[in-house]
mmCIF file with all atom_site columns, C-alpha atoms in Angstrom:
data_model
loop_
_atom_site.group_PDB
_atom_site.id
_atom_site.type_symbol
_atom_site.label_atom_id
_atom_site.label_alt_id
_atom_site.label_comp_id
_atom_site.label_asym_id
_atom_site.label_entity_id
_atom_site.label_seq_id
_atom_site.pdbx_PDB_ins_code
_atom_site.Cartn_x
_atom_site.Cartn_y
_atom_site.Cartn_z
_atom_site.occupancy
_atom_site.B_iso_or_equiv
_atom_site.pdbx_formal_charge
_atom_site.auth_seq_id
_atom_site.auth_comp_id
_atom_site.auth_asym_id
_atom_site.auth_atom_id
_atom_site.pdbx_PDB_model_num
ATOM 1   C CA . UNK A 1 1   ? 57.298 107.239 107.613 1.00 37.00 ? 954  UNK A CA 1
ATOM 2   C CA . UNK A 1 2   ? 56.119 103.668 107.812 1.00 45.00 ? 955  UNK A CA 1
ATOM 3   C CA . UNK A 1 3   ? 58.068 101.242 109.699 1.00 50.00 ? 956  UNK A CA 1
ATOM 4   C CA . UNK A 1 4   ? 58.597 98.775  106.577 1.00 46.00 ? 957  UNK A CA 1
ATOM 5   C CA . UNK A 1 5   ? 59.769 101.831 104.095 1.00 47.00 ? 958  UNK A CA 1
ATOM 6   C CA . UNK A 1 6   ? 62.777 102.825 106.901 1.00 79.00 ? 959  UNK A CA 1
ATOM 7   C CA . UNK A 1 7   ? 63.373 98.970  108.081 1.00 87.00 ? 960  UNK A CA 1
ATOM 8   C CA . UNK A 1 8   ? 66.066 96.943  106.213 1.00 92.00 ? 961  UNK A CA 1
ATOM 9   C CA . UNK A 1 9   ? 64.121 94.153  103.628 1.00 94.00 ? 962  UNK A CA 1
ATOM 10  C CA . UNK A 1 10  ? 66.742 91.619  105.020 1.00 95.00 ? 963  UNK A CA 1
ATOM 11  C CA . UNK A 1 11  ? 66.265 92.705  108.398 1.00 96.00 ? 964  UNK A CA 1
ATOM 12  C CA . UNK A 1 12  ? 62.586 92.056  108.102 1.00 95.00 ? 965  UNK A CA 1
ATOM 13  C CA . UNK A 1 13  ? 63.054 88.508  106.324 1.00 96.00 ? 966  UNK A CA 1
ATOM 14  C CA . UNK A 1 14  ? 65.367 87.441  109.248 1.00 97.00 ? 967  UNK A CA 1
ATOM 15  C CA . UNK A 1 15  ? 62.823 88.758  112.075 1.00 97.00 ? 968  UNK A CA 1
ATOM 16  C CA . UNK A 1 16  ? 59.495 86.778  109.991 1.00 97.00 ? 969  UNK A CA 1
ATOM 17  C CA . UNK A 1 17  ? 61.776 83.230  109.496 1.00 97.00 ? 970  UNK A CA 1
ATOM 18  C CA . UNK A 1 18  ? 62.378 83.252  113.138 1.00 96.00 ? 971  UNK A CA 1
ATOM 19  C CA . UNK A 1 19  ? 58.658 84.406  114.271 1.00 96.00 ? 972  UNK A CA 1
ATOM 20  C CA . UNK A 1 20  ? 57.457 81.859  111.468 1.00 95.00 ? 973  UNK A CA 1
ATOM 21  C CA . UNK A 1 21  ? 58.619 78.905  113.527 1.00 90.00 ? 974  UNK A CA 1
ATOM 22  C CA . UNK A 1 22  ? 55.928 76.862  115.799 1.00 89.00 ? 975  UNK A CA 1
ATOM 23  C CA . UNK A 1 23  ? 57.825 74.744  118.443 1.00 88.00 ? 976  UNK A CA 1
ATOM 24  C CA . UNK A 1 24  ? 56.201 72.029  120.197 1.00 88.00 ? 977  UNK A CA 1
ATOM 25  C CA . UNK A 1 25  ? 52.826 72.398  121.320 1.00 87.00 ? 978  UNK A CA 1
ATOM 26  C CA . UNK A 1 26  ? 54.565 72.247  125.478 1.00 89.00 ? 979  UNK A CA 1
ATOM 27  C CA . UNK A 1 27  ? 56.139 75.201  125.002 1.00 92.00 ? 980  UNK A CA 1
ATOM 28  C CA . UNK A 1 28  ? 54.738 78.752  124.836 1.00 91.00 ? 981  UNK A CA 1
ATOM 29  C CA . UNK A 1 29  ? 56.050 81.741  122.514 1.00 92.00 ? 982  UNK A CA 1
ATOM 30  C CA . UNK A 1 30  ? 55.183 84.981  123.046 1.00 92.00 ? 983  UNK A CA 1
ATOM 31  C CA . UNK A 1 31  ? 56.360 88.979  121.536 1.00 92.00 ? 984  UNK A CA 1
ATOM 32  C CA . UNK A 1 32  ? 58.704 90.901  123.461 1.00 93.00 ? 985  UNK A CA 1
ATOM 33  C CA . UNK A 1 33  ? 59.869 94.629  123.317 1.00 93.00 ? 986  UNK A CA 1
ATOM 34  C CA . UNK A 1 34  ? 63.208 94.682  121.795 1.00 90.00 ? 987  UNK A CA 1
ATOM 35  C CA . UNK A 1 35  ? 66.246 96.044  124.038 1.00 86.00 ? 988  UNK A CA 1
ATOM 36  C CA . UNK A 1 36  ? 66.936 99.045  122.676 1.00 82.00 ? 989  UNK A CA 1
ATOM 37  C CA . UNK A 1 37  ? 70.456 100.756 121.916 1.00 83.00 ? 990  UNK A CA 1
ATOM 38  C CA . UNK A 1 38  ? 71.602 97.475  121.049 1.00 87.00 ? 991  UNK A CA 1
ATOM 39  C CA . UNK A 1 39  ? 72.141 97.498  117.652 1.00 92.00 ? 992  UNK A CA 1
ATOM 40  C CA . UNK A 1 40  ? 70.410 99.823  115.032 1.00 91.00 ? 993  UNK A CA 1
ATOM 41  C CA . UNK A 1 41  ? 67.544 97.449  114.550 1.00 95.00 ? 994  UNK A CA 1
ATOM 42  C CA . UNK A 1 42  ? 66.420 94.817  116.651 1.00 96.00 ? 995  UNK A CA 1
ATOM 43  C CA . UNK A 1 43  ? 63.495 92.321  117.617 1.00 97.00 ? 996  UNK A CA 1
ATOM 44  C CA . UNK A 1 44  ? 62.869 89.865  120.418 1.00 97.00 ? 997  UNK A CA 1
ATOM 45  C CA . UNK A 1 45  ? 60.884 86.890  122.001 1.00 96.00 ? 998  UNK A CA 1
ATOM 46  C CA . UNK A 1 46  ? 59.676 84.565  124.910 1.00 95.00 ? 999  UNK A CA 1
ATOM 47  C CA . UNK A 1 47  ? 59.582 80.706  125.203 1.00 94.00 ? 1000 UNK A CA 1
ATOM 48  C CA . UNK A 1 48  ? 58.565 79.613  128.257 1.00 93.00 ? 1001 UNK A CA 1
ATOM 49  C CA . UNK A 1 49  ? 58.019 75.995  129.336 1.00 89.00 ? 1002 UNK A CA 1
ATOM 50  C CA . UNK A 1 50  ? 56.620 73.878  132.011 1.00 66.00 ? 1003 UNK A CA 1
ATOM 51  C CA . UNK A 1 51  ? 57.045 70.063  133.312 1.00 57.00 ? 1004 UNK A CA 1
ATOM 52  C CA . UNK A 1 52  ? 53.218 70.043  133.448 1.00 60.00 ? 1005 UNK A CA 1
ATOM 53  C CA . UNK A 1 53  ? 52.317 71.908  131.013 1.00 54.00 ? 1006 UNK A CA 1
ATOM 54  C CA . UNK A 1 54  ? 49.231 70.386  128.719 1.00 54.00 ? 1007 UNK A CA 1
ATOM 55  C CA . UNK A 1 55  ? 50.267 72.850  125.510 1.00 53.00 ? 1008 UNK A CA 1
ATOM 56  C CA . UNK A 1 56  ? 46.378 73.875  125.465 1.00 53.00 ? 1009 UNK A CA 1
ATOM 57  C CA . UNK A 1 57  ? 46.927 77.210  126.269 1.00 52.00 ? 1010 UNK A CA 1
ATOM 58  C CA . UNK A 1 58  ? 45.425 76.998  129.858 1.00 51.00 ? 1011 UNK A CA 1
ATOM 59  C CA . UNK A 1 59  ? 48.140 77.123  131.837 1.00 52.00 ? 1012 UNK A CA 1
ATOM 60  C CA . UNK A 1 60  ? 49.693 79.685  134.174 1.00 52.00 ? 1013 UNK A CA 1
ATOM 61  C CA . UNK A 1 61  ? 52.986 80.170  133.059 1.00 52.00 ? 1014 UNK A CA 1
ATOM 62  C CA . UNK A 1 62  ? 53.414 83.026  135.510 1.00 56.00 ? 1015 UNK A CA 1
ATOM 63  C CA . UNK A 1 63  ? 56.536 81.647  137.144 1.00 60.00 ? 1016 UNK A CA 1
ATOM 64  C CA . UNK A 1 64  ? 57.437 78.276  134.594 1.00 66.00 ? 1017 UNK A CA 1
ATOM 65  C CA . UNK A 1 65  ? 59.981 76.299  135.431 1.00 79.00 ? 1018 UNK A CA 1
ATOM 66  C CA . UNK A 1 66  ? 61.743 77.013  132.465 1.00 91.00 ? 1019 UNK A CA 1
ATOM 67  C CA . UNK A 1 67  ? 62.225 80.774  130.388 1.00 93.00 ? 1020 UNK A CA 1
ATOM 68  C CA . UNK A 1 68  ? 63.821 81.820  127.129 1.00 96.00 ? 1021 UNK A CA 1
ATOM 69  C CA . UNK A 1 69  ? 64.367 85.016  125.378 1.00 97.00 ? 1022 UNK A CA 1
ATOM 70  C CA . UNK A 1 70  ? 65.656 84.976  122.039 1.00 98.00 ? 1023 UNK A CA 1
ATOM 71  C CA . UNK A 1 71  ? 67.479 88.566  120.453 1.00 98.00 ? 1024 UNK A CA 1
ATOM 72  C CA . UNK A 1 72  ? 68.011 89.193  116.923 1.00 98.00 ? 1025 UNK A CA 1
ATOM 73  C CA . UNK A 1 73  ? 69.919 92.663  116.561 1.00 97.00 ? 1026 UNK A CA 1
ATOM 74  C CA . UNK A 1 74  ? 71.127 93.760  112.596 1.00 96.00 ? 1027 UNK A CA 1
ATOM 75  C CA . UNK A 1 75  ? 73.606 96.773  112.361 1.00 95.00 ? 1028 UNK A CA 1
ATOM 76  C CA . UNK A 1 76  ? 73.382 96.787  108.525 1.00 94.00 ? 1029 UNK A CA 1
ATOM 77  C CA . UNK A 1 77  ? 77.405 97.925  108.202 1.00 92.00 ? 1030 UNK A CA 1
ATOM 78  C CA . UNK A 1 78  ? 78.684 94.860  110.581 1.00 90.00 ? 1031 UNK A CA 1
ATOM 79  C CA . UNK A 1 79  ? 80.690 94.700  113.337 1.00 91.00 ? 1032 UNK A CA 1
ATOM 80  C CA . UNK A 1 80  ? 83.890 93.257  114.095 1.00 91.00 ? 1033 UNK A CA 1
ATOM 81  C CA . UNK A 1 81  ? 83.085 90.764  116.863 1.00 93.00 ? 1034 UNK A CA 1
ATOM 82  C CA . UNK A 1 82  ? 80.045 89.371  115.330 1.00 95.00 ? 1035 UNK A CA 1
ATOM 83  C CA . UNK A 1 83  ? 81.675 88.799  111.951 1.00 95.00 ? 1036 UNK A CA 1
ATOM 84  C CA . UNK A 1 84  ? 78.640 90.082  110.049 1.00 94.00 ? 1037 UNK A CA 1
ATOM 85  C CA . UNK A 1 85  ? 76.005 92.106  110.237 1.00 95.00 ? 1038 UNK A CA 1
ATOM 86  C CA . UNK A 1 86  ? 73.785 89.889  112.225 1.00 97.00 ? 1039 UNK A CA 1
ATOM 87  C CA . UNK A 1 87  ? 73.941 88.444  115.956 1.00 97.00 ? 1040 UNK A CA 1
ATOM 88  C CA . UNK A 1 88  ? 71.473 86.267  118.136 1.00 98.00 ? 1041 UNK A CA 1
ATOM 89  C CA . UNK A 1 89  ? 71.834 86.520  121.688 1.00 98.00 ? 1042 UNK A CA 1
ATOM 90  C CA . UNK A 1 90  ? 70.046 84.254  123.943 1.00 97.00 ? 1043 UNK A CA 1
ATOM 91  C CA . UNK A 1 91  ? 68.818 83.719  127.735 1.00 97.00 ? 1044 UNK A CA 1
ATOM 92  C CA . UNK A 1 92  ? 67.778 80.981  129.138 1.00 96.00 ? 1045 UNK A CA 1
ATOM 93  C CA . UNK A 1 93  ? 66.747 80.015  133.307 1.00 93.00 ? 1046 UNK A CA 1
ATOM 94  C CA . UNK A 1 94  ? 65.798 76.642  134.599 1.00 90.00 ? 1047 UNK A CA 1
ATOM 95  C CA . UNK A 1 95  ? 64.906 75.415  137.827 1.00 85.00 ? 1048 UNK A CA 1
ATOM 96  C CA . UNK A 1 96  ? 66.858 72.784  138.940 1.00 77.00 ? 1049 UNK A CA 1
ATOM 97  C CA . UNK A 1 97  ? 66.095 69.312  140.363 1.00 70.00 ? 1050 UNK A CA 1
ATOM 98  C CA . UNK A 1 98  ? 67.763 68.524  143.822 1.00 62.00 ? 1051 UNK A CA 1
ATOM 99  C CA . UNK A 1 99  ? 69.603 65.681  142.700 1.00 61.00 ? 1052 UNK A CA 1
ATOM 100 C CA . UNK A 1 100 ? 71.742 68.420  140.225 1.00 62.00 ? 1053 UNK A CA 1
ATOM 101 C CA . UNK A 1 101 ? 72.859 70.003  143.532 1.00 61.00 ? 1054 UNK A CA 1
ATOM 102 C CA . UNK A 1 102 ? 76.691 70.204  143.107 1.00 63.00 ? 1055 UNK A CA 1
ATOM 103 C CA . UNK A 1 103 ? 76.881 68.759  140.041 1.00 67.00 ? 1056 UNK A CA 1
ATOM 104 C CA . UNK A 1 104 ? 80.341 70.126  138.551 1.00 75.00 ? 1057 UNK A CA 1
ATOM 105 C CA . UNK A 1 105 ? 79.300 68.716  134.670 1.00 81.00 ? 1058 UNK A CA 1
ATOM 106 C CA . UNK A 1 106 ? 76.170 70.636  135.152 1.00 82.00 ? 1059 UNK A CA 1
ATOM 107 C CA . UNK A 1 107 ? 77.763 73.736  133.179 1.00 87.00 ? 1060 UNK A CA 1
ATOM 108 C CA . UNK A 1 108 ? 78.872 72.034  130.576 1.00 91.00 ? 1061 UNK A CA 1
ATOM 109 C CA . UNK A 1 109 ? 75.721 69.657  130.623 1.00 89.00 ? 1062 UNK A CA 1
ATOM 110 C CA . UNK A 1 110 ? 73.878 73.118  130.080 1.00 91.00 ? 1063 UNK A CA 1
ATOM 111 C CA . UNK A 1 111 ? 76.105 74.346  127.051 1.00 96.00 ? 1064 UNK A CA 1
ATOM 112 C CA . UNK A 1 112 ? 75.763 70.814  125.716 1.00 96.00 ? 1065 UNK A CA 1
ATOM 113 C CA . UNK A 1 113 ? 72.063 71.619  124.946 1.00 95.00 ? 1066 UNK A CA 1
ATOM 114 C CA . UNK A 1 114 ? 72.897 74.458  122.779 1.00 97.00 ? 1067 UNK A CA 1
ATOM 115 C CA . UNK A 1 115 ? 75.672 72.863  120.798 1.00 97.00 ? 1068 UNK A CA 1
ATOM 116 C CA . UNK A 1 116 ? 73.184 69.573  120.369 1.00 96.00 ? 1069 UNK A CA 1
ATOM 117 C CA . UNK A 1 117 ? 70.489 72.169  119.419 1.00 96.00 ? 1070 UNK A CA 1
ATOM 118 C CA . UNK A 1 118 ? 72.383 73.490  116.762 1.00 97.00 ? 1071 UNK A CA 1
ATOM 119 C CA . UNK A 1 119 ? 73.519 70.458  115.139 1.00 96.00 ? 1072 UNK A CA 1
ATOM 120 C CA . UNK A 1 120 ? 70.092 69.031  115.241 1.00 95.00 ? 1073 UNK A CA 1
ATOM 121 C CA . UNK A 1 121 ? 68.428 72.037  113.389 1.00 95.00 ? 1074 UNK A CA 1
ATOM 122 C CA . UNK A 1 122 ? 71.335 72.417  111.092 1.00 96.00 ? 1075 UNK A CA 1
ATOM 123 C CA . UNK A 1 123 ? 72.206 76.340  111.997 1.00 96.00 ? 1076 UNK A CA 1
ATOM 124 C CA . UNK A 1 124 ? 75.118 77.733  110.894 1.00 95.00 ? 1077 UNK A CA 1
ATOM 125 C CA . UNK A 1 125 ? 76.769 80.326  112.928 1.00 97.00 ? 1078 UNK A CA 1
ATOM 126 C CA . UNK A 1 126 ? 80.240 81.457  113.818 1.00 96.00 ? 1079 UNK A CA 1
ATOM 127 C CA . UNK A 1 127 ? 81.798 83.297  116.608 1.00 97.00 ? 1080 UNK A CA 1
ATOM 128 C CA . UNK A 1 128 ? 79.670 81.892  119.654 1.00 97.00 ? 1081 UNK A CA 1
ATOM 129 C CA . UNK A 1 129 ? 80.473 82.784  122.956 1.00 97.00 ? 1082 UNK A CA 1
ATOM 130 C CA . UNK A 1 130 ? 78.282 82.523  126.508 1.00 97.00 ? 1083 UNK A CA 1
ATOM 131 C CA . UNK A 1 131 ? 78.418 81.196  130.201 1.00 96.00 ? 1084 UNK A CA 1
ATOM 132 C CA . UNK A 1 132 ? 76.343 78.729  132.227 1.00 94.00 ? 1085 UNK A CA 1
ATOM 133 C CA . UNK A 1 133 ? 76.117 80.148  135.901 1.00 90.00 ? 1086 UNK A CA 1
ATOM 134 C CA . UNK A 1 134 ? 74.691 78.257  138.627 1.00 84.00 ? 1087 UNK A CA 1
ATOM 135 C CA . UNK A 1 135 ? 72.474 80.279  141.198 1.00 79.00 ? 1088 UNK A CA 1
ATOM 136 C CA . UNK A 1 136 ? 70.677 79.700  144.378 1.00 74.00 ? 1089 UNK A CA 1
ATOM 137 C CA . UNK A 1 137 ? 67.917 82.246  146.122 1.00 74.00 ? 1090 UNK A CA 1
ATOM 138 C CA . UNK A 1 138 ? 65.667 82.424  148.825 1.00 72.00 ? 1091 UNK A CA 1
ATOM 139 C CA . UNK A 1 139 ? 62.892 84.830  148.604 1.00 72.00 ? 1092 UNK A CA 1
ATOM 140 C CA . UNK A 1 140 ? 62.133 86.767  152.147 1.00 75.00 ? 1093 UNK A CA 1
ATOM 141 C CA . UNK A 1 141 ? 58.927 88.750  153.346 1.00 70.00 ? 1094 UNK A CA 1
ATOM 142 C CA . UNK A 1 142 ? 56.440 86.585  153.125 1.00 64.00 ? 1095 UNK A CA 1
ATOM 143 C CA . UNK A 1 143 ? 53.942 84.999  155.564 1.00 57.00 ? 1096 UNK A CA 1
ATOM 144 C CA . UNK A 1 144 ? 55.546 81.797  154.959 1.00 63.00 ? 1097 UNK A CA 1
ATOM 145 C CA . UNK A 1 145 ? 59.375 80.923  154.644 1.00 60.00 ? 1098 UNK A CA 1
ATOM 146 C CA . UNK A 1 146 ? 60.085 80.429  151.050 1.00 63.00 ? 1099 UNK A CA 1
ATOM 147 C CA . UNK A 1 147 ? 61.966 77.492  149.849 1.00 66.00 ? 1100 UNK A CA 1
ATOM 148 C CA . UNK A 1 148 ? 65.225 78.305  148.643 1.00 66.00 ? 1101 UNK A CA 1
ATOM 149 C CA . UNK A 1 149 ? 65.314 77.995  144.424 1.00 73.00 ? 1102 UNK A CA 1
ATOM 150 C CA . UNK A 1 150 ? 68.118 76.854  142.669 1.00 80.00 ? 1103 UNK A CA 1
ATOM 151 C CA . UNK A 1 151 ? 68.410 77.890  138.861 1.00 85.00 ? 1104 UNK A CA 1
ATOM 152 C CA . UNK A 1 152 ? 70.716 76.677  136.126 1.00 89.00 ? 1105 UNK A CA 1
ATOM 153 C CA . UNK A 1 153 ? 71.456 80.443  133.639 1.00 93.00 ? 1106 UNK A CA 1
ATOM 154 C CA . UNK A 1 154 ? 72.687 79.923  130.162 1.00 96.00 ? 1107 UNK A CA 1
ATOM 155 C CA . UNK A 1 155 ? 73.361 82.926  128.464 1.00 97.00 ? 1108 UNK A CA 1
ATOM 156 C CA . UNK A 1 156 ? 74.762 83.036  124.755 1.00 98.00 ? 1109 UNK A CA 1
ATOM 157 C CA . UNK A 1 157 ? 75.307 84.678  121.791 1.00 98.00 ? 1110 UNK A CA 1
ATOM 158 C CA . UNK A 1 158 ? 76.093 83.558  118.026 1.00 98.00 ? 1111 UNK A CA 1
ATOM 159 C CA . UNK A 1 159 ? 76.225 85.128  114.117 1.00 98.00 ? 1112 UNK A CA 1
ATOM 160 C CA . UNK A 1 160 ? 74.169 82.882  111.865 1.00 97.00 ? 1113 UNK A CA 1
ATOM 161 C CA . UNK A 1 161 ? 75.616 82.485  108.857 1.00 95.00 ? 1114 UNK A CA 1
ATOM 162 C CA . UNK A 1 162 ? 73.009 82.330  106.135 1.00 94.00 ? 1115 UNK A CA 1
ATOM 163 C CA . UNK A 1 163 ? 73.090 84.748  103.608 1.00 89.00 ? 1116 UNK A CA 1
ATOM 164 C CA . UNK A 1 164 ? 69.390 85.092  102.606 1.00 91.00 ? 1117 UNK A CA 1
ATOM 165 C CA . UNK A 1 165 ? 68.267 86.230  105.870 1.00 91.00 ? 1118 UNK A CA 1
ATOM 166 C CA . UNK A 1 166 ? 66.327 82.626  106.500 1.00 95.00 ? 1119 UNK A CA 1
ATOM 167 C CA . UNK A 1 167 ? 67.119 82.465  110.163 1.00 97.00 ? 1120 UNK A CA 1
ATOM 168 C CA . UNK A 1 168 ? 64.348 79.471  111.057 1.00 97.00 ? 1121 UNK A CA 1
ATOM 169 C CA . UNK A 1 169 ? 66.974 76.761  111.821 1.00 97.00 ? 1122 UNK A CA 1
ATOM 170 C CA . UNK A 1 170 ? 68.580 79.213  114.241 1.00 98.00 ? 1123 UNK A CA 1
ATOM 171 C CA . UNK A 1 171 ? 64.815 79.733  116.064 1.00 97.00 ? 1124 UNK A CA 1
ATOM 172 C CA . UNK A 1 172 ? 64.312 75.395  115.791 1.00 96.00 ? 1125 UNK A CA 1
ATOM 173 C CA . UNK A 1 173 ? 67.298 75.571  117.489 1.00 97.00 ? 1126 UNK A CA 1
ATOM 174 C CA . UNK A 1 174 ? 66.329 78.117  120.490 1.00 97.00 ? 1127 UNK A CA 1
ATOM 175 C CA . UNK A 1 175 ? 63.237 75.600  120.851 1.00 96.00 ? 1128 UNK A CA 1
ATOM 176 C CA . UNK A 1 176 ? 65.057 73.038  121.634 1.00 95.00 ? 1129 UNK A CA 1
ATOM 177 C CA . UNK A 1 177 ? 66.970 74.182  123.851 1.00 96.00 ? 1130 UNK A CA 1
ATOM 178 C CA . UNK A 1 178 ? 64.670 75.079  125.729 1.00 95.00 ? 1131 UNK A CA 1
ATOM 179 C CA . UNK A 1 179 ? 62.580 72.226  125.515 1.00 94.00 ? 1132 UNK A CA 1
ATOM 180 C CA . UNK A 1 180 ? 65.904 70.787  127.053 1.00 93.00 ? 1133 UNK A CA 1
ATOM 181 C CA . UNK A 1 181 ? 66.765 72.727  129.781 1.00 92.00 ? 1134 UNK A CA 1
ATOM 182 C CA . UNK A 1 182 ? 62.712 71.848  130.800 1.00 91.00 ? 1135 UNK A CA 1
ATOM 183 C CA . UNK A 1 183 ? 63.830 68.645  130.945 1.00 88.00 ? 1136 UNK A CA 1
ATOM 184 C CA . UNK A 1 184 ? 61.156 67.548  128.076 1.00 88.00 ? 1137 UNK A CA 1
ATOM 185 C CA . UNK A 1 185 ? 61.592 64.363  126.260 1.00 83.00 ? 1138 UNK A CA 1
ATOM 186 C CA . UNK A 1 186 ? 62.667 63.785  122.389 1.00 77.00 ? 1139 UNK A CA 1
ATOM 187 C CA . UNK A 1 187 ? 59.315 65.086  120.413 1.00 71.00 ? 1140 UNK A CA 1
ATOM 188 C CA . UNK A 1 188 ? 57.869 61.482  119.386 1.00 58.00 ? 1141 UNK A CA 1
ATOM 189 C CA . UNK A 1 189 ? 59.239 60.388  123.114 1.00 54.00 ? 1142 UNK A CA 1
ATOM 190 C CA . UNK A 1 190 ? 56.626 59.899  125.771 1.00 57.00 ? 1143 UNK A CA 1
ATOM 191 C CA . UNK A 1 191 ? 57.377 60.570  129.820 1.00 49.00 ? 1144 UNK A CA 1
ATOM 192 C CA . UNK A 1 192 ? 56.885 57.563  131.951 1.00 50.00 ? 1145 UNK A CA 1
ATOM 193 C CA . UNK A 1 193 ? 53.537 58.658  134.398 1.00 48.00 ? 1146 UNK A CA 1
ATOM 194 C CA . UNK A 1 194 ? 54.182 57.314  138.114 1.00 42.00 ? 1147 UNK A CA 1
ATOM 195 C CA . UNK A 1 195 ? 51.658 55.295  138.973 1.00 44.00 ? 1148 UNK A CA 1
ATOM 196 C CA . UNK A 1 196 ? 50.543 53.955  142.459 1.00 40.00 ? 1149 UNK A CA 1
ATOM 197 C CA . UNK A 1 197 ? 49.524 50.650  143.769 1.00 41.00 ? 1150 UNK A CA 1
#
């Protein structure tokens, strides 16, 4: 039986708004597989972002600096903790500069980009929950000693609250965050370039 006979209509609107969105051209979106077992139906994505990255599709994102993954899961009768019958969970890593070291705001720093997120795109959601975990690692087995990499994790999950299924304020939203745990400036906001001499 094809996939859009058995797949909820509303399920499909939600997964097309938030595939419909294009972020800013220094960030890179790409399909995932779905968990499955999650919920009954389910559908998934990448961004990925890098300081240096020129947004023309050249660059090797194999380890960026920054790394999103965006969940949308749909049990059609609901359940209790989400309060509906939608829920967005998200993922996001980010290398941290050495100055950030120690930094006891950095946590809620790092949750303050998803609240700003939201009330920049307008999303409405309700029962949000997550954690920002600090994490240090040093890889081993190599030729050469590896420096050791300190990462800032956000992890969160949220029911949006629109009726209609239009879920592209919610993806806006996962953009910018993002964008902001990259450290990338305000879209219209240019980086100062070091110069020498």
């Amino acid at each position: 039986m094809p996939e859009a006979i058995i797949t909820p209509p509303l399920f499909r609107r939600a997964a097309a708004s938030l595939a419909a969105v294009r972020p800013r051209p220094e960030l890179v979106v790409r399909d995932l597989d779905a968990p499955p077992r999650l919920a009954s139906y389910s559908w998934a994505t990448s961004v990925e972002a890098d300081i240096v990255h020129r947004g023309d599709g050249t660059d090797d994102l194999d380890e960026p600096d920054t790394s999103g993954r965006l969940i949308l899961l749909h049990d059609p009768e609901g359940q209790e903790k989400w309060e509906g019958t939608f829920r967005l969970v998200c993922f996001v890593q980010a290398r941290m500069e050495p100055e950030q070291l120690g930094d006891e705001m950095l946590p809620q720093v790092g949750w303050s980009w998803l609240t700003d997120a939201f009330a920049e795109s307008g999303a409405e959601f309700t029962a949000l929950g997550g954690t920002v975990t600090q994490t240090s690692s040093v890889r081993f087995g190599g030729m050469e000693a590896a420096p050791r990499e300190d990462d800032v994790e956000l992890r969160a999950s949220w029911s949006p609250t629109e009726s209609d299924g239009d879920f592209a304020r919610h993806a806006a939203a996962f953009c910018a965050l993002v964008a902001s745990a990259a450290g990338l400036p305000p879209l219209g906001v240019r980086a100062l370039s070091r110069t020498s001499g």
